[in-house]
Amino acid sequence: LKPAPATPLSALLLGELLAETDLPAGMFSVLTVPNDRAGGLVDDPRLPIVSFTGSVPVGWAINDQVPRKHVTLELGGNGAAVVLPDADLDWAAQRIGLFSNYQAGQSCIAVQRVYVDRPVYEEFLPKLVETVDGLVTGDPWDDKTQVGPLVSQAAAERVEAWVDEAVAAGATVLAGGTREGAAYAPTVLADVPPDAKVAREEVFGPVMLVQPVDGVDEAFALVNDSAFGLQAGVFTRNLDIAFRAHRELDVGGVVIGDVPSYRADQMPYGGVKDSGVGREGLRSAMADYTEEKVMILTGLPL
């Protein structure tokens, strides 16, 4: 396991837990090496499988670097949530408001794009803004804190630059939009141009855009109009629309009645397009890290 240089501590804690088991010595390693040494790990013939979680360019570069190895990639997303007229708007506002901003938005399945059917847009929007304005920000060591700082000041400055760029192009700030050091306030944007970075790329910060749409057709088309395809959430009570979402949305997972920001270890978790290839989860990991072998018995008394 090679953790990201900026966030090695959770990997080291995992290594400590593994060290307490009866696994054979040397079965696992946690290598806190800089990124410029990762290429050697990827190439090493002792490692027939490479599983990478990180940025799109690095992930596909790894895939190209070792075409004869089995590679799985979890590269991030641009999570969309669709709110339809039959949804519980209070529930949708609470869930979207929180899960656009949990972990300071530094989650590949955080809500980034919100598409609301026009008949309920004016009713839903103030509920969403109120939820976001009410989030508790501050020290992540405080149990009351819901939104802490980003991983670095540079990360917060990048988010600030993307929001400022969108505002300069015509977007409206409905909540947040300010930075203090490494902390960026939970932010809601409207009227975002479709080519803005906050709409096209992965913000990886506490920022979402909200946009009215005219019906399910437009909502689903906008969800699919993305280079990413990790997970999507659809707030509806209509079972036909739920199954239609599963058929038509070009993502690895569809969550009905909630945000896309959910995963469980028994799920085949992963995406399509620039969100990567392969799936995480217990069953998926067993399949990825093993090769099927067949034994055929003939001429033996059984």
Short mmCIF file of C-alpha atoms in Angstrom, two decimals:
data_model
loop_
_atom_site.label_atom_id
_atom_site.label_comp_id
_atom_site.label_asym_id
_atom_site.label_seq_id
_atom_site.Cartn_x
_atom_site.Cartn_y
_atom_site.Cartn_z
CA LEU A 1 0.00 0.00 0.00
CA LYS A 2 1.38 3.36 -1.05
CA PRO A 3 -0.62 6.21 0.49
CA ALA A 4 -0.77 9.71 -0.93
CA PRO A 5 2.13 11.76 0.50
CA ALA A 6 -0.26 14.32 1.98
CA THR A 7 -2.38 11.74 3.82
CA PRO A 8 -0.29 8.79 5.08
CA LEU A 9 -1.63 8.46 8.63
CA SER A 10 -4.74 6.37 7.94
CA ALA A 11 -2.66 3.91 5.91
CA LEU A 12 -0.16 3.61 8.75
CA LEU A 13 -2.99 2.96 11.22
CA LEU A 14 -4.28 0.25 8.91
CA GLY A 15 -0.80 -1.25 8.84
CA GLU A 16 -0.73 -1.29 12.64
CA LEU A 17 -4.03 -3.19 12.71
CA LEU A 18 -2.75 -5.73 10.19
CA ALA A 19 0.43 -6.15 12.23
CA GLU A 20 -1.69 -7.33 15.16
CA THR A 21 -3.11 -10.24 13.16
CA ASP A 22 -1.62 -13.66 12.49
CA LEU A 23 -0.88 -12.88 8.83
CA PRO A 24 2.58 -14.08 7.78
CA ALA A 25 5.41 -11.60 8.20
CA GLY A 26 6.07 -9.68 5.00
CA MET A 27 2.61 -10.33 3.58
CA PHE A 28 1.87 -6.61 3.45
CA SER A 29 3.82 -3.37 3.35
CA VAL A 30 2.89 0.28 3.82
CA LEU A 31 5.34 2.32 1.74
CA THR A 32 5.34 6.03 2.52
CA VAL A 33 7.43 6.96 -0.51
CA PRO A 34 7.14 10.07 -2.70
CA ASN A 35 5.13 9.92 -5.90
CA ASP A 36 8.22 9.94 -8.10
CA ARG A 37 9.05 6.46 -6.83
CA ALA A 38 5.61 5.03 -7.57
CA GLY A 39 6.54 4.13 -11.15
CA GLY A 40 8.99 1.52 -9.90
CA LEU A 41 6.27 -0.09 -7.79
CA VAL A 42 3.90 -0.19 -10.74
CA ASP A 43 6.54 -1.82 -12.96
CA ASP A 44 7.74 -4.36 -10.38
CA PRO A 45 7.05 -7.86 -11.74
CA ARG A 46 6.36 -9.13 -8.22
CA LEU A 47 3.15 -7.10 -8.25
CA PRO A 48 0.89 -8.59 -10.95
CA ILE A 49 -2.07 -6.38 -10.01
CA VAL A 50 -2.22 -2.61 -9.52
CA SER A 51 -5.17 -0.91 -7.83
CA PHE A 52 -5.02 2.87 -7.90
CA THR A 53 -7.22 5.54 -6.34
CA GLY A 54 -6.42 9.09 -7.38
CA SER A 55 -6.41 11.55 -10.24
CA VAL A 56 -7.55 10.86 -13.79
CA PRO A 57 -4.25 11.60 -15.58
CA VAL A 58 -2.18 9.48 -13.21
CA GLY A 59 -4.64 6.61 -13.27
CA TRP A 60 -4.76 6.28 -17.05
CA ALA A 61 -0.98 6.76 -17.21
CA ILE A 62 -0.58 3.76 -14.90
CA ASN A 63 -2.97 1.76 -17.07
CA ASP A 64 -0.88 2.61 -20.15
CA GLN A 65 2.39 1.92 -18.33
CA VAL A 66 1.62 -1.73 -17.59
CA PRO A 67 -0.72 -3.00 -20.30
CA ARG A 68 -0.05 -6.64 -19.39
CA LYS A 69 -1.00 -6.24 -15.75
CA HIS A 70 -4.46 -6.29 -14.27
CA VAL A 71 -5.23 -2.67 -13.31
CA THR A 72 -8.23 -1.29 -11.42
CA LEU A 73 -8.79 2.45 -11.20
CA GLU A 74 -11.01 4.58 -8.97
CA LEU A 75 -10.40 8.06 -10.33
CA GLY A 76 -13.06 10.33 -8.90
CA GLY A 77 -16.32 11.83 -9.96
CA ASN A 78 -18.63 14.76 -10.41
CA GLY A 79 -21.57 13.45 -8.41
CA ALA A 80 -25.05 14.50 -9.49
CA ALA A 81 -28.32 14.47 -7.57
CA VAL A 82 -31.72 14.77 -9.25
CA VAL A 83 -34.72 16.10 -7.30
CA LEU A 84 -38.11 15.28 -8.81
CA PRO A 85 -41.53 16.68 -7.83
CA ASP A 86 -42.63 13.60 -5.88
CA ALA A 87 -39.58 13.76 -3.58
CA ASP A 88 -39.60 14.75 0.09
CA LEU A 89 -38.00 18.17 -0.45
CA ASP A 90 -36.98 18.66 3.18
CA TRP A 91 -35.19 15.30 3.21
CA ALA A 92 -33.54 16.00 -0.15
CA ALA A 93 -32.31 19.43 0.98
CA GLN A 94 -30.87 18.04 4.21
CA ARG A 95 -29.07 15.17 2.53
CA ILE A 96 -27.74 17.15 -0.43
CA GLY A 97 -26.68 20.05 1.78
CA LEU A 98 -24.69 17.80 4.09
CA PHE A 99 -23.23 15.40 1.53
CA SER A 100 -21.97 18.08 -0.79
CA ASN A 101 -19.83 19.28 2.09
CA TYR A 102 -18.92 16.31 4.29
CA GLN A 103 -15.16 15.77 4.45
CA ALA A 104 -15.01 19.36 3.13
CA GLY A 105 -16.22 18.00 -0.19
CA GLN A 106 -13.06 15.89 -0.52
CA SER A 107 -14.94 12.76 -1.53
CA CYS A 108 -15.28 11.42 -5.05
CA ILE A 109 -18.98 10.72 -4.42
CA ALA A 110 -19.77 14.10 -2.84
CA VAL A 111 -22.71 15.91 -4.43
CA GLN A 112 -21.42 18.50 -6.90
CA ARG A 113 -24.28 18.97 -9.39
CA VAL A 114 -27.95 19.28 -8.37
CA TYR A 115 -30.72 19.16 -10.97
CA VAL A 116 -34.18 20.09 -9.69
CA ASP A 117 -37.40 19.70 -11.69
CA ARG A 118 -38.73 23.20 -12.35
CA PRO A 119 -42.15 22.79 -10.63
CA VAL A 120 -40.43 22.40 -7.24
CA TYR A 121 -37.26 24.45 -7.85
CA GLU A 122 -38.44 27.64 -6.14
CA GLU A 123 -39.66 25.67 -3.13
CA PHE A 124 -36.56 23.50 -2.89
CA LEU A 125 -33.86 26.15 -3.34
CA PRO A 126 -34.35 28.07 -0.04
CA LYS A 127 -34.47 24.77 1.85
CA LEU A 128 -31.12 23.78 0.36
CA VAL A 129 -29.50 27.15 1.06
CA GLU A 130 -30.81 27.13 4.63
CA THR A 131 -29.34 23.68 5.19
CA VAL A 132 -25.93 24.70 3.84
CA ASP A 133 -25.89 27.96 5.82
CA GLY A 134 -26.65 25.94 8.97
CA LEU A 135 -23.72 23.53 8.66
CA VAL A 136 -21.23 23.73 11.52
CA THR A 137 -17.75 24.54 10.27
CA GLY A 138 -14.49 24.60 12.18
CA ASP A 139 -12.00 22.29 13.89
CA PRO A 140 -12.38 18.68 12.66
CA TRP A 141 -11.38 17.43 16.12
CA ASP A 142 -14.60 18.97 17.50
CA ASP A 143 -17.42 16.41 17.33
CA LYS A 144 -19.89 19.18 16.47
CA THR A 145 -18.01 20.15 13.32
CA GLN A 146 -19.63 19.01 10.06
CA VAL A 147 -17.28 20.74 7.61
CA GLY A 148 -13.59 21.15 8.34
CA PRO A 149 -10.72 22.59 6.30
CA LEU A 150 -9.36 21.15 3.09
CA VAL A 151 -6.17 19.12 3.03
CA SER A 152 -4.04 22.24 2.41
CA GLN A 153 -4.27 25.94 1.79
CA ALA A 154 -3.25 25.34 -1.82
CA ALA A 155 -6.30 23.07 -2.25
CA ALA A 156 -8.57 25.75 -0.79
CA GLU A 157 -7.03 28.40 -3.06
CA ARG A 158 -7.72 26.20 -6.10
CA VAL A 159 -11.37 25.82 -5.09
CA GLU A 160 -11.58 29.57 -4.55
CA ALA A 161 -10.15 30.21 -8.02
CA TRP A 162 -12.66 27.85 -9.66
CA VAL A 163 -15.60 29.54 -7.89
CA ASP A 164 -14.30 33.01 -8.74
CA GLU A 165 -13.95 31.94 -12.38
CA ALA A 166 -17.56 30.72 -12.45
CA VAL A 167 -18.82 33.94 -10.83
CA ALA A 168 -16.90 36.03 -13.35
CA ALA A 169 -18.66 34.06 -16.10
CA GLY A 170 -22.11 34.76 -14.66
CA ALA A 171 -22.68 32.35 -11.75
CA THR A 172 -24.49 33.55 -8.62
CA VAL A 173 -23.31 32.71 -5.10
CA LEU A 174 -26.29 31.68 -2.95
CA ALA A 175 -24.25 30.54 0.05
CA GLY A 176 -20.58 30.54 1.04
CA GLY A 177 -18.05 31.61 -1.55
CA THR A 178 -15.38 32.69 0.94
CA ARG A 179 -12.04 31.27 2.04
CA GLU A 180 -10.11 31.56 5.29
CA GLY A 181 -6.73 29.84 5.13
CA ALA A 182 -7.28 26.20 4.24
CA ALA A 183 -11.02 26.41 4.96
CA TYR A 184 -13.54 27.15 2.23
CA ALA A 185 -17.09 27.92 3.26
CA PRO A 186 -19.81 25.48 2.11
CA THR A 187 -20.95 27.02 -1.16
CA VAL A 188 -24.04 26.89 -3.37
CA LEU A 189 -23.88 28.32 -6.90
CA ALA A 190 -26.67 29.01 -9.39
CA ASP A 191 -26.58 30.11 -13.03
CA VAL A 192 -23.27 28.30 -13.55
CA PRO A 193 -22.13 28.25 -17.19
CA PRO A 194 -22.00 24.66 -18.47
CA ASP A 195 -18.33 24.95 -19.40
CA ALA A 196 -17.15 26.22 -16.01
CA LYS A 197 -14.64 24.06 -14.13
CA VAL A 198 -17.05 23.70 -11.20
CA ALA A 199 -19.50 22.08 -13.63
CA ARG A 200 -17.14 19.99 -15.77
CA GLU A 201 -14.29 18.95 -13.46
CA GLU A 202 -14.13 17.38 -10.00
CA VAL A 203 -14.13 20.27 -7.51
CA PHE A 204 -13.06 18.08 -4.57
CA GLY A 205 -14.18 20.84 -2.24
CA PRO A 206 -17.37 22.05 -0.50
CA VAL A 207 -19.03 23.48 -3.62
CA MET A 208 -22.20 22.53 -5.48
CA LEU A 209 -24.17 24.00 -8.35
CA VAL A 210 -27.96 23.87 -8.51
CA GLN A 211 -29.95 24.13 -11.73
CA PRO A 212 -33.64 23.84 -12.69
CA VAL A 213 -34.58 21.32 -15.38
CA ASP A 214 -37.69 20.56 -17.37
CA GLY A 215 -38.47 16.99 -16.49
CA VAL A 216 -36.71 13.66 -16.19
CA ASP A 217 -35.40 13.61 -19.76
CA GLU A 218 -33.38 16.80 -19.32
CA ALA A 219 -32.24 15.83 -15.81
CA PHE A 220 -30.87 12.46 -16.89
CA ALA A 221 -29.25 13.95 -20.00
CA LEU A 222 -27.40 16.48 -17.83
CA VAL A 223 -26.27 13.80 -15.38
CA ASN A 224 -24.78 11.90 -18.33
CA ASP A 225 -23.22 15.03 -19.84
CA SER A 226 -20.01 14.53 -17.89
CA ALA A 227 -16.63 12.96 -18.40
CA PHE A 228 -17.21 11.20 -15.07
CA GLY A 229 -19.60 8.41 -14.18
CA LEU A 230 -19.15 7.25 -10.61
CA GLN A 231 -22.51 7.42 -8.82
CA ALA A 232 -25.74 9.44 -9.01
CA GLY A 233 -28.66 10.00 -6.66
CA VAL A 234 -32.30 10.37 -7.70
CA PHE A 235 -34.87 11.65 -5.21
CA THR A 236 -38.14 10.05 -6.30
CA ARG A 237 -40.81 7.70 -4.98
CA ASN A 238 -41.67 6.47 -8.48
CA LEU A 239 -40.46 2.91 -9.06
CA ASP A 240 -40.66 3.23 -12.84
CA ILE A 241 -38.37 6.27 -12.76
CA ALA A 242 -36.04 4.43 -10.38
CA PHE A 243 -35.59 1.56 -12.83
CA ARG A 244 -35.30 4.01 -15.72
CA ALA A 245 -32.50 5.79 -13.83
CA HIS A 246 -30.71 2.48 -13.42
CA ARG A 247 -31.04 1.76 -17.13
CA GLU A 248 -30.16 5.17 -18.52
CA LEU A 249 -27.70 6.88 -16.18
CA ASP A 250 -24.13 6.25 -17.31
CA VAL A 251 -22.67 5.67 -13.86
CA GLY A 252 -21.42 2.78 -11.77
CA GLY A 253 -24.10 3.14 -9.11
CA VAL A 254 -27.53 4.75 -8.75
CA VAL A 255 -28.95 5.59 -5.31
CA ILE A 256 -32.71 6.09 -5.24
CA GLY A 257 -34.17 8.40 -2.60
CA ASP A 258 -30.80 9.64 -1.39
CA VAL A 259 -27.52 11.25 -2.38
CA PRO A 260 -24.85 9.43 -4.43
CA SER A 261 -22.49 9.66 -1.43
CA TYR A 262 -23.00 6.07 -0.26
CA ARG A 263 -21.03 2.89 -0.44
CA ALA A 264 -20.85 -0.35 1.50
CA ASP A 265 -18.21 -3.05 1.36
CA GLN A 266 -20.60 -5.60 -0.13
CA MET A 267 -21.26 -3.29 -3.09
CA PRO A 268 -19.38 -3.50 -6.39
CA TYR A 269 -18.25 0.12 -6.06
CA GLY A 270 -16.73 1.94 -9.01
CA GLY A 271 -17.49 3.92 -12.12
CA VAL A 272 -17.26 4.32 -15.87
CA LYS A 273 -15.69 6.86 -18.23
CA ASP A 274 -13.07 8.97 -16.42
CA SER A 275 -14.21 7.60 -13.07
CA GLY A 276 -12.12 4.53 -13.79
CA VAL A 277 -12.39 0.84 -14.45
CA GLY A 278 -13.06 -2.14 -12.20
CA ARG A 279 -14.90 -2.34 -8.90
CA GLU A 280 -14.01 -2.20 -5.22
CA GLY A 281 -15.70 -4.26 -2.52
CA LEU A 282 -15.09 -7.66 -0.93
CA ARG A 283 -16.34 -9.88 -3.77
CA SER A 284 -14.82 -7.60 -6.40
CA ALA A 285 -11.46 -7.52 -4.62
CA MET A 286 -11.37 -11.31 -4.40
CA ALA A 287 -12.03 -11.53 -8.14
CA ASP A 288 -9.43 -8.86 -8.96
CA TYR A 289 -6.68 -10.35 -6.81
CA THR A 290 -7.05 -13.98 -7.83
CA GLU A 291 -6.97 -16.03 -11.01
CA GLU A 292 -9.50 -18.77 -11.66
CA LYS A 293 -7.95 -22.22 -11.96
CA VAL A 294 -9.76 -25.35 -13.12
CA MET A 295 -9.00 -28.95 -12.14
CA ILE A 296 -10.53 -31.71 -14.27
CA LEU A 297 -10.57 -35.20 -12.79
CA THR A 298 -10.59 -38.15 -15.19
CA GLY A 299 -10.00 -41.85 -14.74
CA LEU A 300 -9.99 -41.71 -10.95
CA PRO A 301 -12.17 -43.80 -8.65
CA LEU A 302 -14.29 -41.37 -6.65
#
